[in-house]
Amino acid sequence: MPKTWDIRSGEIALDRDPSDRPDAGVVFIGRIRSPWRRREDCPKNIGKARETGRGAMIELEPDFAPALSGLAVGQPIVIMYWMDHARRDLLLQTPRHVTAPRGTFALRSPNRPNPIALSSVVITELDEAAGRIGIDAIDCLDGTPLVDLKPWLETVDIPPA
Amino acid sequence: MPKTWDIRSGEIALDRDPSDRPDAGVVFIGRIRSPWRRREDCPKNIGKARETGRGAMIELEPDFAPALSGLAVGQPIVIMYWMDHARRDLLLQTPRHVTAPRGTFALRSPNRPNPIALSSVVITELDEAAGRIGIDAIDCLDGTPLVDLKPWLETVDIPPA
């Protein structure tokens, strides 16, 4: 990184890699076990993932399992996951679904200064002791690191009209 | 950290501080300028912040400003910000609004292994060249580091019913 060789026409990258000088550190609290083993198998977004009817499983690091206390099957949650194959230096990019280059912050692309993806999902299974949480769908590769999970709250997670 | 001296009754902490051995690095892409200068002045959540009628301003690091291209005033966005005063070792905690200790992942508390807060807000002003984005409300301290901003999308950010 930066992988200047695979930049597309109209895309613009920073002249540095943001990962070279981090301001703070994240820990991986677990991994997402998904049905998607290759990048080309991954659904393009969580909506497409949901259409496949296939769920996924979060496996927490064992010492974080007590922090699940209070969650319940059927509850909506927000998950944050670290897109560890993404590049972090793109300012303007052209994903396949857009026609002209667009700013990274105007896209949900995994390629961003901090490659943290965000999805709202529903808990389908919960084994608190084992640190395992089933979720209704996910769009990322099997093994993707998890960074956080939080209860989804209508008052916080839906912007004002 | 860990600040074992201020643990409350029933709270449980890890025997390590997750920030000691990070798995990846985040960069601060900017700062949030908010009306809240002291912790005790901060609204308890974005809903309470909105009730104050006071907006906030995001100031991006200058070299990230081009990545705003494609955003517009009135657009809903999700912002991720780094709660740099939080502790990262709590597994069970008792914020003032709950009666019994609850797991960290069942709470929106800033105290969590990766202290990344998440709010859905609306863009009220946008100066792309200057890297300044006005937002309708925020609940964090003035100067809080920004980690990401993304367009809010109903299909991704509202869980299935």
mmCIF file of C-alpha atoms in Angstrom:
data_model
loop_
_atom_site.group_PDB
_atom_site.id
_atom_site.type_symbol
_atom_site.label_atom_id
_atom_site.label_comp_id
_atom_site.label_asym_id
_atom_site.label_seq_id
_atom_site.Cartn_x
_atom_site.Cartn_y
_atom_site.Cartn_z
ATOM 1 C CA MET A 1 0.000 0.000 0.000
ATOM 2 C CA PRO A 2 -0.609 2.474 -1.529
ATOM 3 C CA LYS A 3 -1.305 0.256 -4.498
ATOM 4 C CA THR A 4 -0.963 2.896 -7.161
ATOM 5 C CA TRP A 5 -0.939 0.230 -9.847
ATOM 6 C CA ASP A 6 -4.629 -0.510 -9.542
ATOM 7 C CA ILE A 7 -5.983 3.011 -9.434
ATOM 8 C CA ARG A 8 -8.818 3.575 -11.928
ATOM 9 C CA SER A 9 -9.264 6.502 -14.255
ATOM 10 C CA GLY A 10 -10.324 9.621 -12.330
ATOM 11 C CA GLU A 11 -9.509 8.173 -8.955
ATOM 12 C CA ILE A 12 -7.306 10.240 -6.623
ATOM 13 C CA ALA A 13 -5.186 8.942 -3.776
ATOM 14 C CA LEU A 14 -3.420 10.649 -0.892
ATOM 15 C CA ASP A 15 0.360 10.874 -1.228
ATOM 16 C CA ARG A 16 0.662 8.885 2.010
ATOM 17 C CA ASP A 17 -0.876 5.793 3.511
ATOM 18 C CA PRO A 18 -3.011 6.710 6.546
ATOM 19 C CA SER A 19 -2.057 3.431 8.222
ATOM 20 C CA ASP A 20 1.600 4.497 8.426
ATOM 21 C CA ARG A 21 1.027 6.883 11.324
ATOM 22 C CA PRO A 22 -1.986 5.785 13.377
ATOM 23 C CA ASP A 23 -3.434 8.064 16.051
ATOM 24 C CA ALA A 24 -4.989 5.242 18.096
ATOM 25 C CA GLY A 25 -5.221 1.463 18.088
ATOM 26 C CA VAL A 26 -8.192 -0.834 17.570
ATOM 27 C CA VAL A 27 -8.441 -4.351 18.916
ATOM 28 C CA PHE A 28 -10.219 -7.132 17.100
ATOM 29 C CA ILE A 29 -12.861 -8.391 19.534
ATOM 30 C CA GLY A 30 -13.766 -11.384 17.376
ATOM 31 C CA ARG A 31 -14.311 -12.607 13.838
ATOM 32 C CA ILE A 32 -17.314 -12.878 11.531
ATOM 33 C CA ARG A 33 -17.877 -16.345 10.099
ATOM 34 C CA SER A 34 -19.667 -15.739 6.800
ATOM 35 C CA PRO A 35 -20.587 -17.971 3.853
ATOM 36 C CA TRP A 36 -18.348 -15.853 1.592
ATOM 37 C CA ARG A 37 -14.856 -17.251 1.088
ATOM 38 C CA ARG A 38 -13.760 -15.270 -1.943
ATOM 39 C CA ARG A 39 -14.086 -11.585 -2.642
ATOM 40 C CA GLU A 40 -16.086 -12.224 -5.805
ATOM 41 C CA ASP A 41 -18.638 -14.231 -3.774
ATOM 42 C CA CYS A 42 -19.392 -11.373 -1.362
ATOM 43 C CA PRO A 43 -22.773 -9.697 -1.815
ATOM 44 C CA LYS A 44 -22.346 -6.032 -2.771
ATOM 45 C CA ASN A 45 -24.133 -4.830 0.360
ATOM 46 C CA ILE A 46 -26.146 -6.090 3.293
ATOM 47 C CA GLY A 47 -29.398 -5.811 1.327
ATOM 48 C CA LYS A 48 -28.065 -8.213 -1.290
ATOM 49 C CA ALA A 49 -26.700 -10.448 1.470
ATOM 50 C CA ARG A 50 -30.147 -10.612 3.037
ATOM 51 C CA GLU A 51 -31.672 -11.680 -0.290
ATOM 52 C CA THR A 52 -29.494 -14.811 -0.257
ATOM 53 C CA GLY A 53 -31.272 -15.996 2.905
ATOM 54 C CA ARG A 54 -27.949 -17.011 4.439
ATOM 55 C CA GLY A 55 -27.044 -15.905 7.941
ATOM 56 C CA ALA A 56 -23.653 -15.523 9.599
ATOM 57 C CA MET A 57 -22.051 -16.087 12.970
ATOM 58 C CA ILE A 58 -19.989 -13.766 15.128
ATOM 59 C CA GLU A 59 -17.326 -15.500 17.222
ATOM 60 C CA LEU A 60 -16.094 -13.246 19.997
ATOM 61 C CA GLU A 61 -12.696 -13.562 21.624
ATOM 62 C CA PRO A 62 -13.478 -15.589 24.766
ATOM 63 C CA ASP A 63 -12.586 -12.926 27.303
ATOM 64 C CA PHE A 64 -15.096 -10.485 25.787
ATOM 65 C CA ALA A 65 -18.049 -12.901 26.055
ATOM 66 C CA PRO A 66 -19.345 -11.506 29.405
ATOM 67 C CA ALA A 67 -19.911 -8.172 27.650
ATOM 68 C CA LEU A 68 -22.846 -9.745 25.736
ATOM 69 C CA SER A 69 -24.997 -9.820 28.872
ATOM 70 C CA GLY A 70 -28.313 -8.067 28.277
ATOM 71 C CA LEU A 71 -28.604 -8.778 24.549
ATOM 72 C CA ALA A 72 -31.427 -11.014 23.269
ATOM 73 C CA VAL A 73 -32.445 -13.011 20.217
ATOM 74 C CA GLY A 74 -34.557 -10.847 17.909
ATOM 75 C CA GLN A 75 -32.802 -7.657 18.952
ATOM 76 C CA PRO A 76 -31.426 -5.338 16.248
ATOM 77 C CA ILE A 77 -27.745 -4.449 16.600
ATOM 78 C CA VAL A 78 -25.184 -2.384 14.756
ATOM 79 C CA ILE A 79 -21.916 -4.104 13.975
ATOM 80 C CA MET A 80 -18.603 -2.520 12.987
ATOM 81 C CA TYR A 81 -16.097 -4.660 11.141
ATOM 82 C CA TRP A 82 -12.610 -4.038 9.876
ATOM 83 C CA MET A 83 -12.266 -4.460 6.114
ATOM 84 C CA ASP A 84 -8.715 -5.704 6.234
ATOM 85 C CA HIS A 85 -8.286 -6.056 2.481
ATOM 86 C CA ALA A 86 -9.214 -2.444 1.748
ATOM 87 C CA ARG A 87 -6.883 0.329 0.702
ATOM 88 C CA ARG A 88 -6.873 3.439 2.861
ATOM 89 C CA ASP A 89 -5.491 6.182 0.651
ATOM 90 C CA LEU A 90 -8.313 6.797 -1.856
ATOM 91 C CA LEU A 91 -9.964 10.239 -1.818
ATOM 92 C CA LEU A 92 -11.992 9.912 -5.020
ATOM 93 C CA GLN A 93 -13.022 6.495 -6.240
ATOM 94 C CA THR A 94 -15.158 4.841 -8.871
ATOM 95 C CA PRO A 95 -16.868 1.685 -7.605
ATOM 96 C CA ARG A 96 -18.552 -0.306 -10.319
ATOM 97 C CA HIS A 97 -22.040 1.036 -9.537
ATOM 98 C CA VAL A 98 -21.165 4.723 -10.066
ATOM 99 C CA THR A 99 -20.369 6.421 -13.342
ATOM 100 C CA ALA A 100 -18.097 9.288 -12.244
ATOM 101 C CA PRO A 101 -15.468 9.362 -9.477
ATOM 102 C CA ARG A 102 -17.016 10.219 -6.128
ATOM 103 C CA GLY A 103 -15.556 11.239 -2.768
ATOM 104 C CA THR A 104 -14.778 8.396 -0.390
ATOM 105 C CA PHE A 105 -16.991 9.940 2.320
ATOM 106 C CA ALA A 106 -19.944 10.001 -0.096
ATOM 107 C CA LEU A 107 -19.632 6.221 -0.573
ATOM 108 C CA ARG A 108 -20.017 3.119 1.601
ATOM 109 C CA SER A 109 -16.971 1.586 -0.105
ATOM 110 C CA PRO A 110 -14.669 -0.415 2.213
ATOM 111 C CA ASN A 111 -11.755 1.600 0.813
ATOM 112 C CA ARG A 112 -11.467 4.552 3.216
ATOM 113 C CA PRO A 113 -8.954 6.049 5.688
ATOM 114 C CA ASN A 114 -10.336 3.834 8.456
ATOM 115 C CA PRO A 115 -11.799 0.759 6.746
ATOM 116 C CA ILE A 116 -14.631 0.199 9.201
ATOM 117 C CA ALA A 117 -17.840 -1.173 7.676
ATOM 118 C CA LEU A 118 -21.165 -0.760 9.400
ATOM 119 C CA SER A 119 -24.334 -2.842 9.133
ATOM 120 C CA SER A 120 -27.580 -3.061 11.059
ATOM 121 C CA VAL A 121 -28.607 -6.679 11.578
ATOM 122 C CA VAL A 122 -30.801 -8.814 13.823
ATOM 123 C CA ILE A 123 -29.619 -11.370 16.394
ATOM 124 C CA THR A 124 -30.896 -14.826 15.379
ATOM 125 C CA GLU A 125 -29.009 -16.955 17.941
ATOM 126 C CA LEU A 126 -27.111 -16.138 21.103
ATOM 127 C CA ASP A 127 -24.760 -18.295 23.153
ATOM 128 C CA GLU A 128 -23.434 -15.892 25.729
ATOM 129 C CA ALA A 129 -21.104 -18.386 27.422
ATOM 130 C CA ALA A 130 -19.469 -19.331 24.117
ATOM 131 C CA GLY A 131 -19.404 -15.771 22.820
ATOM 132 C CA ARG A 132 -21.354 -16.725 19.701
ATOM 133 C CA ILE A 133 -23.973 -14.489 18.092
ATOM 134 C CA GLY A 134 -25.940 -15.507 15.016
ATOM 135 C CA ILE A 135 -26.975 -12.652 12.726
ATOM 136 C CA ASP A 136 -29.476 -12.625 9.881
ATOM 137 C CA ALA A 137 -27.031 -11.593 7.121
ATOM 138 C CA ILE A 138 -23.607 -10.150 6.369
ATOM 139 C CA ASP A 139 -21.789 -8.928 3.263
ATOM 140 C CA CYS A 140 -18.139 -9.462 4.247
ATOM 141 C CA LEU A 141 -15.569 -12.215 3.765
ATOM 142 C CA ASP A 142 -15.396 -15.118 6.177
ATOM 143 C CA GLY A 143 -12.924 -14.267 8.933
ATOM 144 C CA THR A 144 -13.398 -10.494 8.827
ATOM 145 C CA PRO A 145 -12.376 -8.939 12.171
ATOM 146 C CA LEU A 146 -15.097 -7.464 14.372
ATOM 147 C CA VAL A 147 -14.468 -4.105 16.031
ATOM 148 C CA ASP A 148 -17.704 -3.382 17.908
ATOM 149 C CA LEU A 149 -21.329 -4.303 18.356
ATOM 150 C CA LYS A 150 -24.000 -2.109 19.883
ATOM 151 C CA PRO A 151 -27.755 -2.181 20.329
ATOM 152 C CA TRP A 152 -29.464 -0.465 17.373
ATOM 153 C CA LEU A 153 -31.617 2.396 18.646
ATOM 154 C CA GLU A 154 -34.190 4.178 16.547
ATOM 155 C CA THR A 155 -33.545 7.521 18.298
ATOM 156 C CA VAL A 156 -29.811 7.400 17.544
ATOM 157 C CA ASP A 157 -29.616 5.445 14.309
ATOM 158 C CA ILE A 158 -32.341 7.073 12.263
ATOM 159 C CA PRO A 159 -31.517 10.675 11.331
ATOM 160 C CA PRO A 160 -34.217 13.355 11.668
ATOM 161 C CA ALA A 161 -36.482 13.642 8.618
ATOM 162 C CA MET B 1 -5.897 2.905 32.401
ATOM 163 C CA PRO B 2 -7.298 0.551 33.567
ATOM 164 C CA LYS B 3 -8.721 2.922 36.139
ATOM 165 C CA THR B 4 -9.676 0.304 38.696
ATOM 166 C CA TRP B 5 -10.235 3.005 41.276
ATOM 167 C CA ASP B 6 -13.443 4.232 39.722
ATOM 168 C CA ILE B 7 -15.148 0.923 39.061
ATOM 169 C CA ARG B 8 -18.727 0.835 40.358
ATOM 170 C CA SER B 9 -20.392 -1.935 42.314
ATOM 171 C CA GLY B 10 -21.148 -4.912 40.061
ATOM 172 C CA GLU B 11 -18.968 -3.693 37.219
ATOM 173 C CA ILE B 12 -16.417 -6.124 35.789
ATOM 174 C CA ALA B 13 -13.253 -5.242 33.913
ATOM 175 C CA LEU B 14 -10.837 -7.259 31.802
ATOM 176 C CA ASP B 15 -7.512 -8.011 33.449
ATOM 177 C CA ARG B 16 -5.792 -6.189 30.595
ATOM 178 C CA ASP B 17 -6.227 -2.944 28.722
ATOM 179 C CA PRO B 18 -7.237 -3.617 25.103
ATOM 180 C CA SER B 19 -5.288 -0.568 23.963
ATOM 181 C CA ASP B 20 -1.987 -2.153 25.046
ATOM 182 C CA ARG B 21 -1.843 -4.516 22.083
ATOM 183 C CA PRO B 22 -3.718 -3.050 19.117
ATOM 184 C CA ASP B 23 -4.452 -5.168 16.039
ATOM 185 C CA ALA B 24 -4.741 -2.202 13.659
ATOM 186 C CA GLY B 25 -4.393 1.560 13.679
ATOM 187 C CA VAL B 26 -6.984 4.285 13.173
ATOM 188 C CA VAL B 27 -6.221 7.761 11.933
ATOM 189 C CA PHE B 28 -8.094 10.817 13.077
ATOM 190 C CA ILE B 29 -9.484 12.375 9.904
ATOM 191 C CA GLY B 30 -10.654 15.523 11.676
ATOM 192 C CA ARG B 31 -12.230 16.915 14.818
ATOM 193 C CA ILE B 32 -15.779 17.683 15.907
ATOM 194 C CA ARG B 33 -16.325 21.233 17.135
ATOM 195 C CA SER B 34 -19.222 20.984 19.554
ATOM 196 C CA PRO B 35 -20.802 23.395 22.043
ATOM 197 C CA TRP B 36 -19.851 21.046 24.908
ATOM 198 C CA ARG B 37 -16.610 21.932 26.659
ATOM 199 C CA ARG B 38 -16.945 19.886 29.843
ATOM 200 C CA ARG B 39 -18.041 16.308 30.265
ATOM 201 C CA GLU B 40 -20.908 17.335 32.532
ATOM 202 C CA ASP B 41 -22.258 19.628 29.782
ATOM 203 C CA CYS B 42 -22.528 16.842 27.163
ATOM 204 C CA PRO B 43 -26.041 15.680 26.342
ATOM 205 C CA LYS B 44 -26.522 12.033 27.293
ATOM 206 C CA ASN B 45 -27.238 11.013 23.706
ATOM 207 C CA ILE B 46 -27.864 12.466 20.280
ATOM 208 C CA GLY B 47 -31.604 12.717 20.955
ATOM 209 C CA LYS B 48 -30.960 14.977 23.945
ATOM 210 C CA ALA B 49 -28.396 16.903 21.916
ATOM 211 C CA ARG B 50 -30.983 17.528 19.230
ATOM 212 C CA GLU B 51 -33.412 18.897 21.807
ATOM 213 C CA THR B 52 -30.935 21.681 22.622
ATOM 214 C CA GLY B 53 -31.288 23.017 19.079
ATOM 215 C CA ARG B 54 -27.522 23.511 18.856
ATOM 216 C CA GLY B 55 -25.606 22.178 15.881
ATOM 217 C CA ALA B 56 -21.946 21.264 15.528
ATOM 218 C CA MET B 57 -19.166 21.508 12.965
ATOM 219 C CA ILE B 58 -16.847 18.856 11.617
ATOM 220 C CA GLU B 59 -13.386 20.127 10.648
ATOM 221 C CA LEU B 60 -11.583 17.646 8.435
ATOM 222 C CA GLU B 61 -7.828 17.417 8.150
ATOM 223 C CA PRO B 62 -7.138 19.463 4.990
ATOM 224 C CA ASP B 63 -5.810 16.625 2.869
ATOM 225 C CA PHE B 64 -9.022 14.606 3.313
ATOM 226 C CA ALA B 65 -11.288 17.435 2.074
ATOM 227 C CA PRO B 66 -11.516 16.153 -1.539
ATOM 228 C CA ALA B 67 -13.142 12.982 -0.198
ATOM 229 C CA LEU B 68 -16.307 15.026 0.583
ATOM 230 C CA SER B 69 -17.157 15.320 -3.106
ATOM 231 C CA GLY B 70 -20.683 14.088 -3.778
ATOM 232 C CA LEU B 71 -22.181 14.923 -0.374
ATOM 233 C CA ALA B 72 -24.911 17.585 -0.130
ATOM 234 C CA VAL B 73 -26.640 19.786 2.419
ATOM 235 C CA GLY B 74 -29.721 18.025 3.764
ATOM 236 C CA GLN B 75 -28.206 14.578 3.321
ATOM 237 C CA PRO B 76 -28.236 12.158 6.277
ATOM 238 C CA ILE B 77 -24.855 10.739 7.225
ATOM 239 C CA VAL B 78 -23.443 8.369 9.803
ATOM 240 C CA ILE B 79 -20.454 9.622 11.738
ATOM 241 C CA MET B 80 -17.980 7.599 13.796
ATOM 242 C CA TYR B 81 -16.016 9.402 16.475
ATOM 243 C CA TRP B 82 -13.331 8.307 18.885
ATOM 244 C CA MET B 83 -14.297 8.766 22.527
ATOM 245 C CA ASP B 84 -10.791 9.479 23.706
ATOM 246 C CA HIS B 85 -11.680 9.864 27.380
ATOM 247 C CA ALA B 86 -13.346 6.448 27.629
ATOM 248 C CA ARG B 87 -11.962 3.392 29.377
ATOM 249 C CA ARG B 88 -11.630 0.260 27.280
ATOM 250 C CA ASP B 89 -11.550 -2.588 29.770
ATOM 251 C CA LEU B 90 -15.135 -2.717 31.067
ATOM 252 C CA LEU B 91 -17.159 -5.884 30.345
ATOM 253 C CA LEU B 92 -20.108 -5.172 32.619
ATOM 254 C CA GLN B 93 -21.016 -1.621 33.488
ATOM 255 C CA THR B 94 -23.676 0.407 35.242
ATOM 256 C CA PRO B 95 -24.343 3.733 33.524
ATOM 257 C CA ARG B 96 -26.593 6.023 35.511
ATOM 258 C CA HIS B 97 -29.721 5.189 33.494
ATOM 259 C CA VAL B 98 -29.636 1.418 34.188
ATOM 260 C CA THR B 99 -30.326 -0.289 37.504
ATOM 261 C CA ALA B 100 -28.230 -3.468 37.235
ATOM 262 C CA PRO B 101 -24.834 -4.003 35.573
ATOM 263 C CA ARG B 102 -25.203 -4.724 31.874
ATOM 264 C CA GLY B 103 -22.796 -6.033 29.241
ATOM 265 C CA THR B 104 -20.824 -3.399 27.362
ATOM 266 C CA PHE B 105 -22.125 -4.672 23.997
ATOM 267 C CA ALA B 106 -25.718 -4.220 25.206
ATOM 268 C CA LEU B 107 -25.048 -0.522 25.862
ATOM 269 C CA ARG B 108 -24.175 2.547 23.787
ATOM 270 C CA SER B 109 -21.746 3.662 26.497
ATOM 271 C CA PRO B 110 -18.502 5.245 25.206
ATOM 272 C CA ASN B 111 -16.612 2.852 27.494
ATOM 273 C CA ARG B 112 -15.909 -0.168 25.265
ATOM 274 C CA PRO B 113 -12.932 -2.084 23.825
ATOM 275 C CA ASN B 114 -12.903 0.225 20.811
ATOM 276 C CA PRO B 115 -14.402 3.528 21.968
ATOM 277 C CA ILE B 116 -16.062 4.438 18.675
ATOM 278 C CA ALA B 117 -19.364 6.293 18.994
ATOM 279 C CA LEU B 118 -21.883 6.322 16.185
ATOM 280 C CA SER B 119 -24.604 8.842 15.365
ATOM 281 C CA SER B 120 -26.875 9.488 12.425
ATOM 282 C CA VAL B 121 -27.111 13.194 11.676
ATOM 283 C CA VAL B 122 -28.021 15.571 8.858
ATOM 284 C CA ILE B 123 -25.641 17.855 6.943
ATOM 285 C CA THR B 124 -26.659 21.503 7.535
ATOM 286 C CA GLU B 125 -23.706 23.243 5.864
ATOM 287 C CA LEU B 126 -20.947 22.075 3.574
ATOM 288 C CA ASP B 127 -17.731 23.810 2.549
ATOM 289 C CA GLU B 128 -15.939 21.182 0.553
ATOM 290 C CA ALA B 129 -12.828 23.247 -0.134
ATOM 291 C CA ALA B 130 -12.346 24.051 3.560
ATOM 292 C CA GLY B 131 -13.284 20.543 4.693
ATOM 293 C CA ARG B 132 -16.053 21.859 6.950
ATOM 294 C CA ILE B 133 -19.370 20.066 7.444
ATOM 295 C CA GLY B 134 -22.126 21.455 9.653
ATOM 296 C CA ILE B 135 -24.318 18.834 11.337
ATOM 297 C CA ASP B 136 -27.635 19.248 13.114
ATOM 298 C CA ALA B 137 -26.514 17.940 16.525
ATOM 299 C CA ILE B 138 -23.833 16.043 18.413
ATOM 300 C CA ASP B 139 -23.440 14.645 21.926
ATOM 301 C CA CYS B 140 -19.646 14.622 22.329
ATOM 302 C CA LEU B 141 -17.038 16.984 23.761
ATOM 303 C CA ASP B 142 -15.597 19.760 21.656
ATOM 304 C CA GLY B 143 -12.452 18.471 19.931
ATOM 305 C CA THR B 144 -13.487 14.820 19.757
ATOM 306 C CA PRO B 145 -11.587 13.052 16.954
ATOM 307 C CA LEU B 146 -13.513 11.927 13.885
ATOM 308 C CA VAL B 147 -12.846 8.471 12.469
ATOM 309 C CA ASP B 148 -15.270 8.181 9.551
ATOM 310 C CA LEU B 149 -18.323 9.608 7.872
ATOM 311 C CA LYS B 150 -20.569 7.786 5.423
ATOM 312 C CA PRO B 151 -23.876 8.384 3.693
ATOM 313 C CA TRP B 152 -26.745 7.014 5.796
ATOM 314 C CA LEU B 153 -28.697 4.472 3.747
ATOM 315 C CA GLU B 154 -32.069 3.133 4.747
ATOM 316 C CA THR B 155 -31.352 -0.304 3.266
ATOM 317 C CA VAL B 156 -28.156 -0.711 5.303
ATOM 318 C CA ASP B 157 -28.830 1.279 8.438
ATOM 319 C CA ILE B 158 -32.324 0.119 9.329
ATOM 320 C CA PRO B 159 -32.430 -3.538 10.411
ATOM 321 C CA PRO B 160 -35.199 -5.789 9.052
ATOM 322 C CA ALA B 161 -38.414 -5.661 11.107
#
